[in-house]
Every structure is written in structure tokens, then in C-alpha cells.
Amino acid sequence: MWPTTPATLFIWLVLIQGSYALYEGMYCGKENCYEVLGVGRDDSKGDIAKAYRKLARKWHPDMHQGAEAKATAEKEFQRIATAYEILRDADSKTDYDYMLDNPDEFYWHYYRYYYRRVTPKVDVRLVIAVTITVISACQYYVAWNNYRSAVSYLLQVPKHRTRAMQIAREEKLLETDKKKLRGKSKSEIREEEEEVLKKVIEEKMDIRGGYSKPHWTDILWVRIILLPYTTALYIKWYVTWIWRFNIKKEEFGEEEKFYLIQKYMNCTKTQWESVDDEQKREYLKLRLWKKAEFDEWKAEREAEMKAKLAESSRYKSIRRYLKNNKQQMTFGPE
């Protein structure tokens, strides 16, 4: 009895299509790849390669004479090459065997077939490694560029340049012997002097924050490698903190006080390092490691800031503009 309604007809066609194990446009088409090469599903990879080489020698177009014979050989050689391409790859062979065993899942077979053909066969681990390497190299380059920019900037500041010049003369780093300077142009002498002053600034100046001198432990690759070690150190530090200050109720040391102040201020390590020592001492005098006193100090700072803004003519003009222009901002024609 044949289906009569459209819905029944559609289901019937789907069941008929799913009953076939071989699909046109996939793998070897309507042919069985194993039969094309004359091998079995249980044959080894070496047996499949051996069968392919034997058939390839037989049907290679260069082994045939005449246009018709060459055309036939090309078609046959293409069949053999396609079958071998499917069966030589372990993943592709697994998908093909699964299709033969489960012919009704044709939509899944289409997905797996074209997914493997379109997706580049690149090891994900290699992609991740290359990406991390590129990021690490860029990170290190940018850090060194920032550091050199900071040194060059300090060299242009009069007080730092004067101090560097004074240190260079005291340590006799600048060449003053006229006999040795003879034959050198003024530009060469100036370049040598600049290099000496740069070295003095690098050695004597404490550059902190985002412009500090980069260290190899700051590189992303090194941080990833040392992650288990740093995690263990953090766990040890956290347990020690709980034991000393929560259980034994010990007094905070200077390092712990600075840690709490940095935490309350939501400062990153780089931001905290850029704060000068005098300012940090002021924070200690204000006892800002105590949450209640920090909140009080923060409220006072915010009140002072609001008072300064209230006195600012620019701030008043902005407030006046916002008050008089309450309409919404629009983009494009209304």
C-alpha cells in the first residue's frame, strides 16, 4: 500500500533514503571504497596502501596510449585515489565505517564528511602554543619599549638629567681626556654622553609601574609554566594568613598592612608599585589598613573632590549644559 498524504509521503521518502548506506557526493559515491581498492574492512593500513599502489600503477594515465584509453584511465585512477584518500586516514575511515553500519543517519554523515573536508587539519595544541608564543613576544617587546620610553623621558627632565650628569662625573664615567676625544665630532661626543647618562638613569633611578624594567618572569609563557608553583605559594600564603591573623590574632606587620591598603584601594600590583614611598608612609600614619578608618578616609576624599568640582567653573558649565539640554541624543535623521 503506497502513501497518499504529503506528510506520509515525506516520511516514506526519508526512510527510503536512509536505508541506503552509500550517498552520492560523499566518500566514493554510490560505490564501496573497500570494493574499489579490493580490500576488506579488517585489512591493515599497509595492505590498503599496497593495494592502492598496485592499482595506481595499472591505471595511471601515463601507462595508456590513445585519447580514449587515457580518459578511461583518468576516471579509474580518480576512483582509486578517492577511495585511498578515504581509507588511509584513520578518522575518515572510522566515519566511513560508521556510515556503512548506520545508513539511516544520513544527515549526521553529511555533517561529518564535510566537516572533515573543510576543517584545516592542524593540531589545536600547536595553534595554542604559537598563539601564546606570539603574545609573549609582543608582551616582552612592548614592555621593553615602555621602559626605554621612560628612560628617554627622564633624561629630558632637567632635574633628573642634572643629577645623572653629576653622578657620571663623580664616578668618572664621562670621558674628559681631550687627547682621547680628539678626532671625534661633536655629535659623536654627544651620543656617547647620552648613552652614559641613560645607563646612569637605568642603574640609579627606580622606575616603577607599567614602565618598570621588564623581567623574564613576567612573560606569559613563563607564567603559565610556573602556574602550579605560584598556585601552591598562594595556597600556602592564604593558609598562613588565616592561621596568623584570624586564629592567633597576631598584629599586622608593615607588609601585611600595605597589602590590606592595596586591597581596599582596588590597586593592581603595577598601580601600587607606582605609588611613591612617602605616600605609602602617609597611608600607614592614617591607619588605612583598618577598614573602618579607610572607609572614613575615602568618604572624606570623595567629599573634598565634590567640593573642588563644585568650585570649578568648567564643572559648573557642564552641569548647566546637562540641565538645560535634557533631550535624548539621537543619531541620524528622526
CSV table of C-alpha atoms in Angstrom, one decimal:
chain,number,residue,atom,x,y,z
A,1,MET,CA,0.0,0.0,0.0
A,2,TRP,CA,1.5,3.3,-1.1
A,3,PRO,CA,1.3,6.6,1.0
A,4,THR,CA,-1.4,9.0,0.0
A,5,THR,CA,-1.0,12.1,2.1
A,6,PRO,CA,2.0,14.6,1.7
A,7,ALA,CA,3.3,14.0,5.3
A,8,THR,CA,3.2,10.2,4.9
A,9,LEU,CA,4.9,10.5,1.5
A,10,PHE,CA,7.7,12.7,3.1
A,11,ILE,CA,8.3,10.2,5.9
A,12,TRP,CA,8.3,7.4,3.4
A,13,LEU,CA,11.0,9.1,1.2
A,14,VAL,CA,13.1,9.8,4.3
A,15,LEU,CA,13.0,6.2,5.3
A,16,ILE,CA,13.9,5.0,1.8
A,17,GLN,CA,16.8,7.5,1.6
A,18,GLY,CA,18.1,6.4,5.0
A,19,SER,CA,18.0,2.7,4.0
A,20,TYR,CA,20.9,3.2,1.6
A,21,ALA,CA,24.4,3.1,3.1
A,22,LEU,CA,26.1,4.9,0.1
A,23,TYR,CA,25.3,8.5,-0.9
A,24,GLU,CA,26.1,10.5,-4.0
A,25,GLY,CA,28.6,13.3,-3.4
A,26,MET,CA,30.2,11.7,-0.3
A,27,TYR,CA,33.2,9.5,0.0
A,28,CYS,CA,33.2,7.1,-3.0
A,29,GLY,CA,29.6,8.0,-4.0
A,30,LYS,CA,27.4,5.0,-4.8
A,31,GLU,CA,30.4,2.7,-4.8
A,32,ASN,CA,32.0,1.0,-1.8
A,33,CYS,CA,35.5,2.3,-1.1
A,34,TYR,CA,36.7,-1.1,0.0
A,35,GLU,CA,35.5,-2.8,-3.2
A,36,VAL,CA,37.1,-0.1,-5.3
A,37,LEU,CA,40.5,-1.0,-3.8
A,38,GLY,CA,39.7,-4.7,-3.5
A,39,VAL,CA,40.4,-4.8,0.3
A,40,GLY,CA,38.4,-5.7,3.3
A,41,ARG,CA,37.4,-3.6,6.4
A,42,ASP,CA,39.7,-5.6,8.6
A,43,ASP,CA,42.8,-5.1,6.4
A,44,SER,CA,45.7,-3.2,7.8
A,45,LYS,CA,46.8,0.3,6.7
A,46,GLY,CA,49.8,-1.3,5.0
A,47,ASP,CA,47.5,-3.7,3.0
A,48,ILE,CA,45.4,-0.8,1.9
A,49,ALA,CA,48.4,1.2,0.7
A,50,LYS,CA,49.8,-1.9,-1.1
A,51,ALA,CA,46.5,-2.4,-3.0
A,52,TYR,CA,46.4,1.3,-3.9
A,53,ARG,CA,49.9,1.3,-5.3
A,54,LYS,CA,49.2,-1.8,-7.4
A,55,LEU,CA,46.0,-0.3,-8.9
A,56,ALA,CA,47.7,3.1,-9.3
A,57,ARG,CA,50.5,1.6,-11.4
A,58,LYS,CA,47.9,-0.2,-13.5
A,59,TRP,CA,45.6,2.7,-14.1
A,60,HIS,CA,48.0,5.7,-14.2
A,61,PRO,CA,47.1,7.8,-17.4
A,62,ASP,CA,50.8,7.8,-18.5
A,63,MET,CA,50.6,4.0,-18.8
A,64,HIS,CA,48.0,4.2,-21.5
A,65,GLN,CA,48.1,5.3,-25.1
A,66,GLY,CA,45.3,7.0,-27.1
A,67,ALA,CA,42.8,9.6,-26.1
A,68,GLU,CA,40.0,7.2,-25.2
A,69,ALA,CA,42.3,4.9,-23.2
A,70,LYS,CA,43.8,7.9,-21.3
A,71,ALA,CA,40.3,9.3,-20.5
A,72,THR,CA,39.2,5.9,-19.1
A,73,ALA,CA,42.4,5.5,-17.1
A,74,GLU,CA,42.0,9.0,-15.7
A,75,LYS,CA,38.5,8.2,-14.4
A,76,GLU,CA,39.6,4.9,-12.9
A,77,PHE,CA,42.7,6.5,-11.4
A,78,GLN,CA,40.4,9.2,-9.8
A,79,ARG,CA,38.2,6.5,-8.3
A,80,ILE,CA,41.2,4.7,-6.8
A,81,ALA,CA,42.7,7.9,-5.4
A,82,THR,CA,39.5,9.0,-3.8
A,83,ALA,CA,39.0,5.6,-2.2
A,84,TYR,CA,42.5,5.6,-0.9
A,85,GLU,CA,42.2,9.1,0.5
A,86,ILE,CA,39.2,8.0,2.5
A,87,LEU,CA,40.7,4.8,3.8
A,88,ARG,CA,44.2,5.8,4.6
A,89,ASP,CA,43.2,8.4,7.2
A,90,ALA,CA,42.1,6.8,10.5
A,91,ASP,CA,39.4,9.4,11.4
A,92,SER,CA,38.0,9.4,7.9
A,93,LYS,CA,37.9,5.6,7.8
A,94,THR,CA,36.1,5.5,11.1
A,95,ASP,CA,33.5,7.8,9.9
A,96,TYR,CA,33.1,5.8,6.7
A,97,ASP,CA,32.7,2.5,8.6
A,98,TYR,CA,30.1,4.2,10.9
A,99,MET,CA,28.2,5.3,7.8
A,100,LEU,CA,28.2,1.7,6.4
A,101,ASP,CA,26.9,0.4,9.8
A,102,ASN,CA,24.3,3.2,10.3
A,103,PRO,CA,22.9,4.1,6.9
A,104,ASP,CA,19.8,5.8,8.4
A,105,GLU,CA,21.8,8.7,10.0
A,106,PHE,CA,22.5,10.3,6.7
A,107,TYR,CA,22.3,13.9,8.0
A,108,TRP,CA,25.0,13.2,10.5
A,109,HIS,CA,27.1,11.5,7.8
A,110,TYR,CA,26.8,14.6,5.6
A,111,TYR,CA,27.9,16.8,8.6
A,112,ARG,CA,30.9,14.6,9.5
A,113,TYR,CA,32.1,14.3,5.9
A,114,TYR,CA,32.0,18.0,5.0
A,115,TYR,CA,33.3,19.0,8.5
A,116,ARG,CA,36.5,16.9,7.9
A,117,ARG,CA,36.9,18.3,4.4
A,118,VAL,CA,36.5,21.9,5.4
A,119,THR,CA,38.2,22.0,8.8
A,120,PRO,CA,42.0,22.5,8.5
A,121,LYS,CA,44.0,19.5,9.8
A,122,VAL,CA,46.1,21.5,12.3
A,123,ASP,CA,46.8,20.3,15.8
A,124,VAL,CA,45.0,22.5,18.2
A,125,ARG,CA,47.9,22.3,20.7
A,126,LEU,CA,50.2,23.7,18.0
A,127,VAL,CA,47.8,26.6,17.4
A,128,ILE,CA,47.7,27.4,21.2
A,129,ALA,CA,51.4,27.2,21.5
A,130,VAL,CA,52.1,29.5,18.6
A,131,THR,CA,49.5,32.0,19.9
A,132,ILE,CA,51.0,32.1,23.4
A,133,THR,CA,54.5,32.5,21.8
A,134,VAL,CA,53.3,35.5,19.7
A,135,ILE,CA,51.6,37.1,22.7
A,136,SER,CA,54.7,36.5,24.9
A,137,ALA,CA,57.0,38.1,22.2
A,138,CYS,CA,54.7,41.1,21.8
A,139,GLN,CA,54.4,41.5,25.6
A,140,TYR,CA,58.1,41.5,26.1
A,141,TYR,CA,58.7,43.9,23.2
A,142,VAL,CA,56.0,46.4,24.4
A,143,ALA,CA,57.4,46.2,28.0
A,144,TRP,CA,61.0,47.0,26.8
A,145,ASN,CA,59.7,49.8,24.6
A,146,ASN,CA,57.8,51.3,27.5
A,147,TYR,CA,60.9,51.1,29.7
A,148,ARG,CA,63.1,52.8,27.1
A,149,SER,CA,60.5,55.5,26.6
A,150,ALA,CA,60.5,56.1,30.4
A,151,VAL,CA,64.3,56.3,30.5
A,152,SER,CA,64.3,58.7,27.5
A,153,TYR,CA,61.7,60.9,29.2
A,154,LEU,CA,63.6,61.1,32.5
A,155,LEU,CA,66.7,62.0,30.5
A,156,GLN,CA,64.8,65.1,29.2
A,157,VAL,CA,63.6,66.2,32.7
A,158,PRO,CA,66.2,68.9,33.8
A,159,LYS,CA,66.5,67.8,37.5
A,160,HIS,CA,67.0,64.1,36.6
A,161,ARG,CA,69.4,65.0,33.8
A,162,THR,CA,71.4,67.2,36.1
A,163,ARG,CA,71.5,64.6,38.8
A,164,ALA,CA,72.6,61.9,36.2
A,165,MET,CA,75.3,64.2,34.9
A,166,GLN,CA,76.6,64.8,38.5
A,167,ILE,CA,76.7,61.0,39.2
A,168,ALA,CA,78.5,60.4,35.9
A,169,ARG,CA,81.2,63.0,36.7
A,170,GLU,CA,81.6,61.7,40.3
A,171,GLU,CA,82.1,58.2,39.1
A,172,LYS,CA,84.3,59.3,36.2
A,173,LEU,CA,82.0,57.7,33.6
A,174,LEU,CA,82.3,60.7,31.1
A,175,GLU,CA,85.4,60.9,29.0
A,176,THR,CA,87.2,64.2,29.8
A,177,ASP,CA,90.7,63.5,28.3
A,178,LYS,CA,91.0,65.8,25.3
A,179,LYS,CA,93.6,63.6,23.7
A,180,LYS,CA,91.1,60.7,23.6
A,181,LEU,CA,88.3,63.0,22.3
A,182,ARG,CA,90.5,64.3,19.5
A,183,GLY,CA,89.2,63.2,16.2
A,184,LYS,CA,85.6,62.8,17.3
A,185,SER,CA,82.9,65.1,16.1
A,186,LYS,CA,80.6,67.0,18.5
A,187,SER,CA,77.7,64.7,17.5
A,188,GLU,CA,79.7,61.6,18.4
A,189,ILE,CA,80.7,63.0,21.8
A,190,ARG,CA,77.1,64.0,22.4
A,191,GLU,CA,75.9,60.5,21.5
A,192,GLU,CA,78.4,58.9,23.9
A,193,GLU,CA,77.4,61.3,26.7
A,194,GLU,CA,73.7,60.4,26.1
A,195,GLU,CA,74.4,56.7,26.4
A,196,VAL,CA,76.3,57.2,29.6
A,197,LEU,CA,73.5,59.2,31.1
A,198,LYS,CA,71.0,56.6,30.1
A,199,LYS,CA,72.9,53.9,31.8
A,200,VAL,CA,73.2,56.1,35.0
A,201,ILE,CA,69.4,56.6,35.0
A,202,GLU,CA,68.7,52.8,34.4
A,203,GLU,CA,71.0,51.9,37.3
A,204,LYS,CA,70.1,54.7,39.8
A,205,MET,CA,66.5,55.5,39.0
A,206,ASP,CA,63.8,53.3,40.5
A,207,ILE,CA,61.3,53.2,37.6
A,208,ARG,CA,58.1,51.5,38.8
A,209,GLY,CA,54.6,50.7,37.5
A,210,GLY,CA,53.9,49.9,33.8
A,211,TYR,CA,57.2,51.5,32.7
A,212,SER,CA,59.4,49.4,35.0
A,213,LYS,CA,62.2,47.3,33.6
A,214,PRO,CA,60.7,44.0,32.2
A,215,HIS,CA,61.7,40.7,33.8
A,216,TRP,CA,61.6,37.3,32.2
A,217,THR,CA,59.2,36.0,34.9
A,218,ASP,CA,56.6,38.5,33.6
A,219,ILE,CA,56.3,36.7,30.2
A,220,LEU,CA,53.1,34.8,29.6
A,221,TRP,CA,54.8,31.6,28.7
A,222,VAL,CA,56.8,31.6,32.0
A,223,ARG,CA,53.7,32.5,34.0
A,224,ILE,CA,51.9,29.5,32.5
A,225,ILE,CA,54.8,27.2,33.2
A,226,LEU,CA,55.1,28.5,36.8
A,227,LEU,CA,51.4,28.4,37.4
A,228,PRO,CA,51.4,25.3,39.6
A,229,TYR,CA,54.2,26.7,41.7
A,230,THR,CA,52.6,30.1,42.1
A,231,THR,CA,49.3,28.5,42.9
A,232,ALA,CA,51.0,26.4,45.7
A,233,LEU,CA,52.6,29.6,47.0
A,234,TYR,CA,49.3,31.4,47.1
A,235,ILE,CA,47.6,28.5,49.0
A,236,LYS,CA,50.5,28.4,51.5
A,237,TRP,CA,50.3,32.2,51.9
A,238,TYR,CA,46.5,32.1,52.4
A,239,VAL,CA,46.6,29.3,55.0
A,240,THR,CA,49.4,31.2,56.8
A,241,TRP,CA,47.3,34.4,56.8
A,242,ILE,CA,44.3,32.6,58.2
A,243,TRP,CA,46.4,30.9,60.9
A,244,ARG,CA,48.3,34.0,62.0
A,245,PHE,CA,45.7,36.8,61.8
A,246,ASN,CA,42.3,35.1,62.0
A,247,ILE,CA,43.1,32.3,64.5
A,248,LYS,CA,46.1,33.5,66.5
A,249,LYS,CA,45.1,37.2,66.2
A,250,GLU,CA,48.6,38.4,65.6
A,251,GLU,CA,49.4,42.1,64.9
A,252,PHE,CA,49.8,43.0,61.2
A,253,GLY,CA,53.3,43.7,60.0
A,254,GLU,CA,54.2,46.5,57.6
A,255,GLU,CA,54.0,44.2,54.6
A,256,GLU,CA,50.5,42.9,55.6
A,257,LYS,CA,49.3,46.5,56.3
A,258,PHE,CA,50.4,47.6,52.8
A,259,TYR,CA,48.6,44.5,51.3
A,260,LEU,CA,45.3,45.5,53.0
A,261,ILE,CA,45.6,49.1,51.9
A,262,GLN,CA,46.3,48.0,48.3
A,263,LYS,CA,43.3,45.6,48.5
A,264,TYR,CA,40.9,48.3,49.9
A,265,MET,CA,42.0,50.7,47.2
A,266,ASN,CA,41.5,48.1,44.4
A,267,CYS,CA,45.0,48.7,43.1
A,268,THR,CA,46.8,46.3,40.8
A,269,LYS,CA,50.4,45.4,41.6
A,270,THR,CA,51.6,47.7,38.9
A,271,GLN,CA,49.5,50.6,40.2
A,272,TRP,CA,50.7,50.0,43.8
A,273,GLU,CA,54.3,50.0,42.8
A,274,SER,CA,53.9,53.3,41.1
A,275,VAL,CA,52.9,55.0,44.4
A,276,ASP,CA,55.9,56.6,45.9
A,277,ASP,CA,57.2,55.6,49.4
A,278,GLU,CA,56.4,58.8,51.0
A,279,GLN,CA,52.7,58.5,50.1
A,280,LYS,CA,52.7,54.9,51.4
A,281,ARG,CA,54.1,56.1,54.7
A,282,GLU,CA,51.3,58.6,54.8
A,283,TYR,CA,48.8,55.8,54.4
A,284,LEU,CA,50.4,54.0,57.3
A,285,LYS,CA,50.1,57.1,59.5
A,286,LEU,CA,46.4,57.3,58.7
A,287,ARG,CA,46.0,53.6,59.7
A,288,LEU,CA,44.2,52.9,56.4
A,289,TRP,CA,44.8,49.1,56.8
A,290,LYS,CA,41.8,49.2,59.1
A,291,LYS,CA,38.6,49.0,57.1
A,292,ALA,CA,36.6,51.5,59.2
A,293,GLU,CA,39.3,54.2,59.0
A,294,PHE,CA,39.8,53.5,55.3
A,295,ASP,CA,36.1,54.0,54.6
A,296,GLU,CA,36.1,57.2,56.6
A,297,TRP,CA,39.2,58.5,54.7
A,298,LYS,CA,37.6,57.5,51.4
A,299,ALA,CA,34.4,59.4,52.2
A,300,GLU,CA,36.5,62.5,53.2
A,301,ARG,CA,38.4,62.3,49.9
A,302,GLU,CA,35.2,62.0,47.9
A,303,ALA,CA,33.7,65.0,49.8
A,304,GLU,CA,36.8,67.0,49.0
A,305,MET,CA,36.6,66.1,45.4
A,306,LYS,CA,33.0,67.1,45.1
A,307,ALA,CA,33.7,70.4,46.8
A,308,LYS,CA,36.5,71.1,44.3
A,309,LEU,CA,34.3,70.2,41.4
A,310,ALA,CA,31.6,72.5,42.8
A,311,GLU,CA,34.0,75.4,42.7
A,312,SER,CA,35.3,74.6,39.2
A,313,SER,CA,33.8,76.9,36.6
A,314,ARG,CA,34.2,74.2,33.9
A,315,TYR,CA,32.3,71.7,36.0
A,316,LYS,CA,29.5,74.2,36.6
A,317,SER,CA,29.2,74.9,32.9
A,318,ILE,CA,28.9,71.2,32.2
A,319,ARG,CA,26.2,70.8,34.8
A,320,ARG,CA,24.4,73.8,33.4
A,321,TYR,CA,24.5,72.4,29.9
A,322,LEU,CA,23.2,69.0,31.1
A,323,LYS,CA,20.4,70.7,33.0
A,324,ASN,CA,19.3,72.8,30.0
A,325,ASN,CA,19.6,70.1,27.4
A,326,LYS,CA,17.6,67.2,28.8
A,327,GLN,CA,16.6,65.8,25.4
A,328,GLN,CA,17.9,62.5,24.3
A,329,MET,CA,20.9,62.3,22.0
A,330,THR,CA,19.9,60.7,18.6
A,331,PHE,CA,21.9,59.5,15.6
A,332,GLY,CA,20.8,60.1,12.1
A,333,PRO,CA,17.5,61.6,10.8
A,334,GLU,CA,14.5,61.4,13.1
